Coordinates of C-alpha atoms and ligand atoms in Angstrom, one line a residue:
X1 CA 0.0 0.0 0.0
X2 CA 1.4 3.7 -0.7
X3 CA 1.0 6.5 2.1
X4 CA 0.7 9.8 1.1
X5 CA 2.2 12.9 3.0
X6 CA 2.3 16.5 2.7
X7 CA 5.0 18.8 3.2
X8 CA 4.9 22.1 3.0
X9 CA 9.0 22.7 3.3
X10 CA 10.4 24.5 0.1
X11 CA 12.8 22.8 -2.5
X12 CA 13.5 19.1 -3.0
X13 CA 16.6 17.7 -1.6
X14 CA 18.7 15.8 -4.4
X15 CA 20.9 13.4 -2.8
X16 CA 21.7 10.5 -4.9
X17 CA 20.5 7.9 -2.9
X18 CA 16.9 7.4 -2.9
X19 CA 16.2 10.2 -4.5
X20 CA 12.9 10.4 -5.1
X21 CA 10.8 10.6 -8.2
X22 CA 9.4 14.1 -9.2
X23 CA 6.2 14.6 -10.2
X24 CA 5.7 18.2 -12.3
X25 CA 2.6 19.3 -13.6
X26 CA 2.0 21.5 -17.1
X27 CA -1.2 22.6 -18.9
X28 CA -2.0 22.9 -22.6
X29 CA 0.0 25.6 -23.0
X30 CA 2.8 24.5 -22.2
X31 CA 3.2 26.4 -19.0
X32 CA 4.8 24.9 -15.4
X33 CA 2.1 24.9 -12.9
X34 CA 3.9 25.4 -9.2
X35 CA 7.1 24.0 -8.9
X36 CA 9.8 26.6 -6.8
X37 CA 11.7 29.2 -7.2
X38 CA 15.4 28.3 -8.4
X39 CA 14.5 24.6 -8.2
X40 CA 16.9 23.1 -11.1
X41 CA 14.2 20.8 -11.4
X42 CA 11.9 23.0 -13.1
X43 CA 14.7 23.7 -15.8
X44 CA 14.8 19.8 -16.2
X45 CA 11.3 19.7 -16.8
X46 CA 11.2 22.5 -19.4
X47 CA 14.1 20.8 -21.1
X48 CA 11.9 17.6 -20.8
X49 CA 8.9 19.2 -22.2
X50 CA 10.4 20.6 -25.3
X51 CA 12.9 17.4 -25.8
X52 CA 9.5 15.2 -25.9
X53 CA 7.2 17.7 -28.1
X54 CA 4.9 17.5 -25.1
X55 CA 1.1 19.4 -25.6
X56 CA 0.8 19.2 -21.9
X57 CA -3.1 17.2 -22.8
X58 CA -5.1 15.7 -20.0
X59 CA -3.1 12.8 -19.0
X60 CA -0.7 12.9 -21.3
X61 CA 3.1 12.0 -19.4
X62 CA 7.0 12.3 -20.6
X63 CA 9.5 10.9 -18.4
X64 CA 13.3 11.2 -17.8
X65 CA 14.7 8.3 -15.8
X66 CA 17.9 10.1 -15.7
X67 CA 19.5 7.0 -13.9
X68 CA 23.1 7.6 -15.7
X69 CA 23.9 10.8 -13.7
X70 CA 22.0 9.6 -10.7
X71 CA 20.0 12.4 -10.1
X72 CA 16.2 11.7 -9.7
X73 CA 13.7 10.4 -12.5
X74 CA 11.4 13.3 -13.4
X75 CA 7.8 13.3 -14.9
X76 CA 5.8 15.9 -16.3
X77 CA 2.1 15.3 -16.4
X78 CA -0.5 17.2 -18.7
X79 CA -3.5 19.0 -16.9
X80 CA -5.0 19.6 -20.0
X81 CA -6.7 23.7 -20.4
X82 CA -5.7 25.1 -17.3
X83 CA -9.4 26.7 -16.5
X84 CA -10.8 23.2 -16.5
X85 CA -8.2 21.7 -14.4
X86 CA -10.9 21.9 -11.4
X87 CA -13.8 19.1 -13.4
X88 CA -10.3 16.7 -14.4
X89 CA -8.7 16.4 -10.9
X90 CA -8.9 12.9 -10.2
X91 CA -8.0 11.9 -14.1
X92 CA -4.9 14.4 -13.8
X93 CA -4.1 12.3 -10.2
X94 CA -4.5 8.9 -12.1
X95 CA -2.3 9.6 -14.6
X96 CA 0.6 11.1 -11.5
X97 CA -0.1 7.7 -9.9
X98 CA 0.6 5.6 -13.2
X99 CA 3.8 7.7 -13.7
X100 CA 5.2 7.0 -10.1
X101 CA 4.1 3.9 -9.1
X102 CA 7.2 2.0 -10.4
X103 CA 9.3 4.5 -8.1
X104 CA 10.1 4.0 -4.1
X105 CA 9.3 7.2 -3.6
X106 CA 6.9 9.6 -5.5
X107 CA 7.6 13.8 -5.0
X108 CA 4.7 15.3 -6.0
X109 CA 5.0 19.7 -6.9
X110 CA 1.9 21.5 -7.0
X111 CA 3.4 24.5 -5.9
X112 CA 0.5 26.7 -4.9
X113 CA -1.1 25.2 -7.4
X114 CA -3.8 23.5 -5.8
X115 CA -6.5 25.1 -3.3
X116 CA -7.5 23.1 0.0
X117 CA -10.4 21.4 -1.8
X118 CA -8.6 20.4 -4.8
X119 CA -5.4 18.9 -2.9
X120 CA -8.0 16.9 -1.2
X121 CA -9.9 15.4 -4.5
X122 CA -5.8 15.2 -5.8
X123 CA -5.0 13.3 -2.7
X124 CA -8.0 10.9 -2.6
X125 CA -8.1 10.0 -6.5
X126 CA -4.0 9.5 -6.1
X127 CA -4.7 6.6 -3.0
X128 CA -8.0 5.4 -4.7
X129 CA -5.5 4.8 -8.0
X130 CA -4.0 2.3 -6.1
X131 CA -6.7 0.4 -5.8
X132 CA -6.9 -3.3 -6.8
X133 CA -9.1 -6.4 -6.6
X134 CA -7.2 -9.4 -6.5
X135 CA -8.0 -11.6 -4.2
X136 CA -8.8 -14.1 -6.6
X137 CA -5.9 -13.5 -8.5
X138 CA -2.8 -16.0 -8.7
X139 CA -0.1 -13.5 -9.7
X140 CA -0.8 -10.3 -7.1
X141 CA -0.1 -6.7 -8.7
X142 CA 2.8 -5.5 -6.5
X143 CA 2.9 -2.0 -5.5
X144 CA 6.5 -0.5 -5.7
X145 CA 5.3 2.8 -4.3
X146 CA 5.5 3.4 -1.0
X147 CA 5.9 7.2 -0.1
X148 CA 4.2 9.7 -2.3
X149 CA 4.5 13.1 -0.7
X150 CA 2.6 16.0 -2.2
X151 CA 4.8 19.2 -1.9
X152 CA 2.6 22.8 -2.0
X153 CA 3.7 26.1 -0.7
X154 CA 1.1 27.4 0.2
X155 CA 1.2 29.2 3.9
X156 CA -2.1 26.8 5.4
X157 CA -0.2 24.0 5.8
X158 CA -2.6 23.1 8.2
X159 CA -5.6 23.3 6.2
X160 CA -3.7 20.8 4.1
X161 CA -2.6 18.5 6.6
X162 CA -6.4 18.4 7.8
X163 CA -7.3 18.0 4.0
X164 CA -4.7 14.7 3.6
X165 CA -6.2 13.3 7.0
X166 CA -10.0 13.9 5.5
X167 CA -9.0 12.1 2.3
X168 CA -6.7 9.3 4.0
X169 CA -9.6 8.3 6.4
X170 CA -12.4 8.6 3.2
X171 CA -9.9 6.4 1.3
X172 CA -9.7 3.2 3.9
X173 CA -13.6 3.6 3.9
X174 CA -13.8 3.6 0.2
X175 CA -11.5 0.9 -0.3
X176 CA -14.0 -1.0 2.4
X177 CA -17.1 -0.2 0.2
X178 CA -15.0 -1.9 -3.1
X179 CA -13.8 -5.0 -1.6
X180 CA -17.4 -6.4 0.0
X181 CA -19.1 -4.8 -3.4
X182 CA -16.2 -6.2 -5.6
X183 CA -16.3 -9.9 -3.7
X184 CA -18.2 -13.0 -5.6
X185 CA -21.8 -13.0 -5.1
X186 CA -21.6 -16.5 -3.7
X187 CA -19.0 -15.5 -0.9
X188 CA -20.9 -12.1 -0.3
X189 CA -24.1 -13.1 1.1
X190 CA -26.8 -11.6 3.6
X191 CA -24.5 -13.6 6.5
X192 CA -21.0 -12.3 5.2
X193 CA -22.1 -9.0 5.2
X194 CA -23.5 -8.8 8.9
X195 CA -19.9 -10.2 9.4
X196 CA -18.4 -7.4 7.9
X197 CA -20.3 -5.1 10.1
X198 CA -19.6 -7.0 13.3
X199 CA -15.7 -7.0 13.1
X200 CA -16.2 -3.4 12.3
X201 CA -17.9 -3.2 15.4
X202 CA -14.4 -5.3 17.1
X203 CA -12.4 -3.2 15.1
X204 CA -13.7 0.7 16.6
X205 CA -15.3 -1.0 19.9
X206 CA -15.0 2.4 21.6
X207 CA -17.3 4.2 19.3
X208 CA -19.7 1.6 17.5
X209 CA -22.3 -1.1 18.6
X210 CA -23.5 -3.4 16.1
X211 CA -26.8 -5.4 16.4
X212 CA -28.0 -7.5 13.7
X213 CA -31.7 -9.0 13.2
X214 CA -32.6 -12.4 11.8
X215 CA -35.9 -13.5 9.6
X216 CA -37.3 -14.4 13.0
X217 CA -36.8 -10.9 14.7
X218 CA -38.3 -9.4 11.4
X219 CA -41.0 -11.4 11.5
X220 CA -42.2 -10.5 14.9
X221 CA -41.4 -6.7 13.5
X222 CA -43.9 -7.3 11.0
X223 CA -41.3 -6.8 8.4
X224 CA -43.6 -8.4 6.0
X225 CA -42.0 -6.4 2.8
X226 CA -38.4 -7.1 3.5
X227 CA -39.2 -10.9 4.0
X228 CA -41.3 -11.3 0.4
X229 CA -38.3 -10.8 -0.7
X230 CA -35.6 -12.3 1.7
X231 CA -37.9 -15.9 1.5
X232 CA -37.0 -17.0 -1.8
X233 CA -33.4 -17.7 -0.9
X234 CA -31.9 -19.8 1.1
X235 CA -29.8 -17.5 2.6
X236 CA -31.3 -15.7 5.5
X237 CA -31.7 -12.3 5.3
X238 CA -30.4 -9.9 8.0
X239 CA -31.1 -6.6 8.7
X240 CA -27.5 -4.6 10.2
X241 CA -27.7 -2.1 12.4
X242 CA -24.6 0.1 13.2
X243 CA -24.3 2.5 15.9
X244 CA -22.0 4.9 16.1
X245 CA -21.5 7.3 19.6
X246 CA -19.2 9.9 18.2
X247 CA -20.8 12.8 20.2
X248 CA -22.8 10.6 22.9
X249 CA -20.7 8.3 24.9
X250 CA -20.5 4.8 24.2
X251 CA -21.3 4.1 27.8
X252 CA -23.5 1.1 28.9
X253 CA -27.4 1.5 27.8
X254 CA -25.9 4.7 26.1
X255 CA -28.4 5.9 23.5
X256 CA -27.6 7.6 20.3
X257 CA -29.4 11.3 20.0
X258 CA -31.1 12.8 17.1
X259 CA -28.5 10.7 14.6
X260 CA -28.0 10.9 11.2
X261 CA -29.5 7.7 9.7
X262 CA -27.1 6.0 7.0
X263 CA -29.8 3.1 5.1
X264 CA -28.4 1.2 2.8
X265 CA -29.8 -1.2 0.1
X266 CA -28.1 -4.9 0.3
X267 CA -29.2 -6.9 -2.0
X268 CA -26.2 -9.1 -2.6
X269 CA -27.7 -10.6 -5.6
X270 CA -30.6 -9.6 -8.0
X271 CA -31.6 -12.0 -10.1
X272 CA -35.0 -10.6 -10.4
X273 CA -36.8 -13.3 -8.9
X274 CA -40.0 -14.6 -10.3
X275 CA -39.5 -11.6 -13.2
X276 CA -36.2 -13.2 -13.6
X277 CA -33.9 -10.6 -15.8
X278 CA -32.3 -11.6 -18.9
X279 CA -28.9 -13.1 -18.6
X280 CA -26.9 -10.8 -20.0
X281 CA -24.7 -9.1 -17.9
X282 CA -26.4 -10.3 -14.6
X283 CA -23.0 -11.0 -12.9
X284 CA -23.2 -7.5 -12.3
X285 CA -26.1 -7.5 -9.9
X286 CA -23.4 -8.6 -6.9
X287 CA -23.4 -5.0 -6.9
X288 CA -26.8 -4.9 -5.7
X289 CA -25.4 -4.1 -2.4
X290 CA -24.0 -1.1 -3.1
X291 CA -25.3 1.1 -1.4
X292 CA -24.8 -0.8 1.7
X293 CA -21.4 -1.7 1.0
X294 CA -21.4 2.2 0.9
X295 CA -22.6 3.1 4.2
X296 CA -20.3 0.1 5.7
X297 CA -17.3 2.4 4.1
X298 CA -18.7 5.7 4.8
X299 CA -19.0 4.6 8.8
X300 CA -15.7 3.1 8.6
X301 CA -14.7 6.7 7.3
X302 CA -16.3 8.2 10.0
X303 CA -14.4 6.2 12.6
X304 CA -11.3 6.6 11.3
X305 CA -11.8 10.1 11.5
X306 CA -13.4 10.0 14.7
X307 CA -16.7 12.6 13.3
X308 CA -18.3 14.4 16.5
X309 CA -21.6 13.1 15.7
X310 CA -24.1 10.7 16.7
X311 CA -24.7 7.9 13.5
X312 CA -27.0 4.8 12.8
X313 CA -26.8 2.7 9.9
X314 CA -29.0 0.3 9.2
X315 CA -28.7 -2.3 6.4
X316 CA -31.1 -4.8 4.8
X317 CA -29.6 -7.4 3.3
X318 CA -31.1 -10.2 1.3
X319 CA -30.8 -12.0 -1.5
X320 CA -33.3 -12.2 -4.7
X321 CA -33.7 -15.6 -6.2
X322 CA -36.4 -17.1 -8.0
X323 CA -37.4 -20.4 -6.1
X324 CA -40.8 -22.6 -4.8
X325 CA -40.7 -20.3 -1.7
X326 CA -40.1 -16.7 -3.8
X327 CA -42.8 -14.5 -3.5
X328 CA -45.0 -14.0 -7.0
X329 CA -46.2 -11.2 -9.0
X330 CA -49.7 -10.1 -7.4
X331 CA -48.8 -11.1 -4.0
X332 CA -49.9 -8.6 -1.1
X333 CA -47.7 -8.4 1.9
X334 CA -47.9 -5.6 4.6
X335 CA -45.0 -3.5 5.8
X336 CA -44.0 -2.5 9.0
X337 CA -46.0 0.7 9.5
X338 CA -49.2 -1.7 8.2
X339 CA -49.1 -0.6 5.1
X340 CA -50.3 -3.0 2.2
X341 CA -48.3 -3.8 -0.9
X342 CA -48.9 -5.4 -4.0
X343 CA -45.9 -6.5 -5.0
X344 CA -46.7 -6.5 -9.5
X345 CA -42.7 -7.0 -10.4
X346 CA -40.6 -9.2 -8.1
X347 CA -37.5 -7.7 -9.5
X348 CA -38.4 -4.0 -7.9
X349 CA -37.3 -5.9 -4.7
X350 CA -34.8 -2.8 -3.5
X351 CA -37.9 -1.0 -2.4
X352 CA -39.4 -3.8 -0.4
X353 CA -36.6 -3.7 1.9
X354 CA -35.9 -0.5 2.2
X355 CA -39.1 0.2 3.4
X356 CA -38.9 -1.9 6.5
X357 CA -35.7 -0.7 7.1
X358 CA -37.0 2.7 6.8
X359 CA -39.7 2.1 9.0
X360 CA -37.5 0.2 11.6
X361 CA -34.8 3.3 11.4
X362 CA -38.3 5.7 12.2
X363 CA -39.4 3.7 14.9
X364 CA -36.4 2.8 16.8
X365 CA -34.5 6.6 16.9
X366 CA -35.2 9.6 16.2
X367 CA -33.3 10.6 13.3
X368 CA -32.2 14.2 12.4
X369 CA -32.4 13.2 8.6
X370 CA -32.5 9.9 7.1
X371 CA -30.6 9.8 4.0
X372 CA -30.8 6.1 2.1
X373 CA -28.8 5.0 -1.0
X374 CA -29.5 2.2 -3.1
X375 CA -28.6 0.9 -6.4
X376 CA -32.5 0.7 -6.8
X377 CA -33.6 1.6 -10.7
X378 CA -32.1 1.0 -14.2
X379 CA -34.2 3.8 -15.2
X380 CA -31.9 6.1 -13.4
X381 CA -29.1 5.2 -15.5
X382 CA -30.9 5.5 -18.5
X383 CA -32.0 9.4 -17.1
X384 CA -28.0 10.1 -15.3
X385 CA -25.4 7.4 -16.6
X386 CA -22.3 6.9 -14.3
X387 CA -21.4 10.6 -13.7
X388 CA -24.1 11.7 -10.8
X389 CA -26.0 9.8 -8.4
X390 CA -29.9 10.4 -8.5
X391 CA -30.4 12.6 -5.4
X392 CA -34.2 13.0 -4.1
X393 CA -35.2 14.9 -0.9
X394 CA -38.4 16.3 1.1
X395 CA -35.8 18.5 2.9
X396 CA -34.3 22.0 2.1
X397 CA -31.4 22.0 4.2
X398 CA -30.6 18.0 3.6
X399 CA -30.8 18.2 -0.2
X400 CA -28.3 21.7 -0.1
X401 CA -26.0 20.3 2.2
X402 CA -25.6 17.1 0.2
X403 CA -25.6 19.1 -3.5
X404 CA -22.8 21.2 -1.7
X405 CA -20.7 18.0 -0.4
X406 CA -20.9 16.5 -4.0
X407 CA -19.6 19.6 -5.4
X408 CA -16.9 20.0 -2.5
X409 CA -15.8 16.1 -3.2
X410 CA -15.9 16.3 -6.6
X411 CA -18.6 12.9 -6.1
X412 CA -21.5 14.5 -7.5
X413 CA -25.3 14.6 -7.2
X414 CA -28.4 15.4 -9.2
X415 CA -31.7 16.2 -8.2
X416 CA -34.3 14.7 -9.4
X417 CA -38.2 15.7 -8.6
X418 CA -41.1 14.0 -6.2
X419 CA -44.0 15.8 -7.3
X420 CA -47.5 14.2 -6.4
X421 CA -48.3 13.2 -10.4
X422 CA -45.6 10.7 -10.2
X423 CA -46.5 9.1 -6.9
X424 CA -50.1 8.7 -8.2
X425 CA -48.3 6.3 -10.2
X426 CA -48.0 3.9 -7.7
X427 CA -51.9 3.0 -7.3
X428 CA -52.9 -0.3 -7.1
X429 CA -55.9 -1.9 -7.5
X430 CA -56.4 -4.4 -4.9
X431 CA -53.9 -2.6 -1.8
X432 CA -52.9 0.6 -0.4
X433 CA -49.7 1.1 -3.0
X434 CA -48.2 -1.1 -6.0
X435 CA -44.2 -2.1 -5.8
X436 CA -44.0 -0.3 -9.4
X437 CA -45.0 2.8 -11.1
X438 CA -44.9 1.5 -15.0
X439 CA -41.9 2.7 -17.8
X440 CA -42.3 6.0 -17.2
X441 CA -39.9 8.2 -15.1
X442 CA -38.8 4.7 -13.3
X443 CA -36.2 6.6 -10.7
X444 CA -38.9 8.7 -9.4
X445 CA -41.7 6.5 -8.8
X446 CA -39.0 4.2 -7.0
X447 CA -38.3 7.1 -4.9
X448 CA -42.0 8.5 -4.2
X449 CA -42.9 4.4 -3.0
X450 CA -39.9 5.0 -0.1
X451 CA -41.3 8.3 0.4
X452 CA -44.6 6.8 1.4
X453 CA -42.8 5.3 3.9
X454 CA -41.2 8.3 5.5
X455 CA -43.2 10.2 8.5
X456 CA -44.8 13.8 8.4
X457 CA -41.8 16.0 9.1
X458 CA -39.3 13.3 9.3
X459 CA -36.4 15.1 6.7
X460 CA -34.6 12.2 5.0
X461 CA -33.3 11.9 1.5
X462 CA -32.6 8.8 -1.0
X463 CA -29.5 8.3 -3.6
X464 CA -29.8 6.4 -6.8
X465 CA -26.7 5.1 -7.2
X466 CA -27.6 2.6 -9.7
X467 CA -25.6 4.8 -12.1
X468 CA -22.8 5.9 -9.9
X469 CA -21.5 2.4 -7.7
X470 CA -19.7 0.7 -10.2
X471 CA -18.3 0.9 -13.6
X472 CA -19.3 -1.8 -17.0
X473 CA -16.9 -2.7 -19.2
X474 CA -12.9 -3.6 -19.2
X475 CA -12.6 -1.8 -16.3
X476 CA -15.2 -3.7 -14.1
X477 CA -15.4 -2.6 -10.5
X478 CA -16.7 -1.1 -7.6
X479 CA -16.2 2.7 -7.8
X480 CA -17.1 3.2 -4.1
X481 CA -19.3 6.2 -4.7
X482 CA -21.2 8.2 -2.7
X483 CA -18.5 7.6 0.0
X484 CA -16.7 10.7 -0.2
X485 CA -19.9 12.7 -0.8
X486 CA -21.1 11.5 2.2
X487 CA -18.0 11.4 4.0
X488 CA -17.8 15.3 3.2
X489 CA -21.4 15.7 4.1
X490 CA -20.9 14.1 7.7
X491 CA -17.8 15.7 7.8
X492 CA -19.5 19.1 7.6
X493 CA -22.7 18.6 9.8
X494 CA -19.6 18.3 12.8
X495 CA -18.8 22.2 12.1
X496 CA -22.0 23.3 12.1
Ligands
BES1 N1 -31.1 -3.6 -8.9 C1 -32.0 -3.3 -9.9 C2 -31.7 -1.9 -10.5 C3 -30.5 -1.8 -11.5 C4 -30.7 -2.2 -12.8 C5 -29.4 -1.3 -11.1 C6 -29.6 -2.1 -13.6 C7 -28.3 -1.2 -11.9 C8 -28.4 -1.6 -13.2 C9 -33.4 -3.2 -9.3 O1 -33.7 -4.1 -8.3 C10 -34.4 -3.5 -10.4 O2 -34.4 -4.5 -10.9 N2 -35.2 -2.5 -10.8 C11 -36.1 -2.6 -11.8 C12 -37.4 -1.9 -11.4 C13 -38.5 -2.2 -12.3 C14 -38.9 -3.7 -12.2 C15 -39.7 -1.3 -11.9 C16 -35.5 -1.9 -13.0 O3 -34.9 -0.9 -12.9 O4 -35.7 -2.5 -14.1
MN2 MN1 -34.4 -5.9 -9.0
ZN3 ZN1 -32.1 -4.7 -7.2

């Protein structure tokens, strides 16, 4: 794994013993961005840049290795047109971390380059680059990288050191949130989950408590939504619940007060059930859980960064497989809050559990806002794609302050609407709603049933991440979005 630094100290020492590998940045037109004052280095890199007819493109790199004379190996990476550099942060970071990550050590000079917000997107895209997956793997990518300090002269230092620590802690969150999405479906069950959440709970025993309900303790709930879908596998469904006492003390009995509730949607496989999907590309529903395996991450994030405030998250895991015991389209099953539901598509199963969960995370505290993310409709990928997450809300300050944590983390959101004409979609014939809210405008009438489920006055918002968790394609993975959105979000309800 490669640590990341800051300094803040002027010039680079160049002794030729591990000398470490410079990273320089340069925009379109050519132009050195930061860098120091009579640092021969900067000359190097100007020679560098003419030797190699470099355009100084998004991404593009040249590199001197320079290993005759000793002196260090120097790379000069493209930030593209310097006015957009703010939108192509985490691709300029990508392409500093495929330069370097051959090197020891990695000296990274942004000069003053970079403001506060912007060395943290730098810092966390740079870590997040060093991401892999291999677990099932027999030949392991070795990291050579080891140090990476990032070098800026600007006279905050402390802002920036408080900036690395924000983005170090979101990082071993994030990296959390991909390796439970990332894992096979048939290691990553309902039970494996909970199992993640408990040794979480070993892990930061001083701050979190971790409590996790069977099919039997649902039952007796009334849970009757959650368990249409969690009976047609055999693997038991579980609901997680996570508290976190970062303002309250963990003391015995200790309650949490007025927390911010984190719900996340774990379906660890989506088959469809009874509307069984097509098989194409149905490997990819493992990622079903990913907006669980997002608030596992984000509360890990918390942790790590010990957040003044008071946190539940509660998970409802299950898996959705067709069987003799799977629940069928016209079925009626009541939720918690006694609410009938005809469930008409066995594949919109996200919903079903979300609104127990919902109701259970109404019922047993009293939550300041409940914000839920799920990877819930296809329709909001269709509407948003991979580059924001489907943001809904009944709350003006909620819905701002996660809009401005997107923007801030560079993880962004969109908002989408709730208006009554789409919920009237959701009428069913024979019980109070339907489970689905036809072809039209999919994300929304996915988002209006949970909001049937949310109290008068209870502020709370939902995530569509359906778009946003994970990337198609040669690439495959886990992306571990909305973590640093929320990360930022929680981050910033401690300061005010
Ligand atoms: N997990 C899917 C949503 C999904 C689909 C996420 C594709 C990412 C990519 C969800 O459970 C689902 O199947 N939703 C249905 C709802 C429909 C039956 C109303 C969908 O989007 O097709
Ligand atoms: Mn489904
Ligand atoms: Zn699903």
């Amino acid at each position: 794994m490669t640590t990341l630094a800051f300094d803040s100290k002027l010039g680079v020492k160049k002794s030729a013993k591990n000398a470490p590998h410079l990273i320089i940045f340069a925009d379109s037109d050519g132009k050195i961005l930061g860098g120091f004052d009579n640092d021969t280095n900067l000359e190097r890199a100007a020679n560098l840049i003419s030797a190699a007819n470099f355009s100084g493109a998004l991404g593009e790199t040249v590199s001197d290795y320079a290993l005759a004379d000793k002196a260090s190996a120097i790379s000069v990476i493209g930030v593209g047109k310097l006015g957009k550099l703010a939108n192509n942060i985490a691709k300029v970071a990508a392409a500093a971390f495929k330069a370097g990550k051959n090197s020891k050590n990695v000296v990274i000079l942004w000069g003053d380059v970079l403001c506060q917000q912007h060395f943290g997107q730098f810092a966390l895209a740079f870590l997040n680059a060093g991401y892999r997956f291999d677990t099932y793997k027999s030949e392991k990518t070795k990291t050579t990288l080891s140090t990476a300090t990032i070098i800026s002269t600007k006279d905050t230092a402390a802002d920036y050191e408080r900036a690395l620590a924000h983005a170090q802690a979101t990082f071993i969150g994030q990296s959390l949130t991909r390796d439970v999405a990332n894992e096979a479906p048939n290691v990553m069950n309902p039970s494996e989950l909970a199992k993640v959440a408990k040794q979480l709970g070993k892990e930061y025993s001083d701050v979190v408590n971790v409590n996790v309900l069977g099919e039997k303790e649902m039952a007796k709930l009334g849970m009757g939504c959650f368990l249409a879908v969690s009976k047609g596998s055999d693997e038991e469904g579980k609901l997680v619940v996570i508290e976190y006492f970062g303002k309250s003390g963990k003391g015995k009995k200790a309650k949490l007060k007025n927390p911010i509730a984190l719900v996340g949607k774990g379906i660890t496989f989506d088959t469809g059930g009874i509307s069984l999907k097509p098989a194409a590309g149905m490997d990819e529903m493992k990622y079903d859980m990913g907006g669980a395996a997002a608030m596992l991450g984000t509360i890990k994030a918390v942790c790590e960064a010990r957040l003044a405030l008071d946190v539940v998250v509660v998970l409802a895991c299950a898996e959705n497989m067709p069987s003799g015991k799977a629940s069928r389209p016209g079925d009626i099953v009541t939720a918690m809050n006694g609410m009938s539901v005809e469930i008409l598509n066995t594949d919109a199963e996200g919903r079903l559990v979300l609104c127990d969960a919902l109701c259970y995370t109404q019922d047993n505290y009293k939550p300041a806002t409940i914000i839920d993310a799920a990877t819930l409709t296809g329709a909001c990928v269709i509407a948003l794609g991979g580059v924001r997450s489907g943001l809904y809300s009944n709350d003006e300050d909620t819905l701002f302050a996660l809009q401005s944590a997107g923007e801030y983390s560079g993880d962004l959101v969109w908002q989408m609407p709730l208006d009554d004409a789409y919920d009237a979609q959701l009428k069913s014939t024979f019980a109070d709603v339907q489970n689905i809210g036809g072809r039209e405008a999919g994300s929304v009438t996915a988002a209006c049933f949970l909001q049937r489920f949310i109290k008068e006055n209870q502020a709370w918002a939902h995530l569509d991440i359906a778009g946003t968790a994970w990337q198609s394609g040669e690439n495959k993975g886990a992306s571990g979005r909305p973590v640093p959105m929320l990360v930022q979000y929680l981050a910033n309800q401690v300061s005010n």
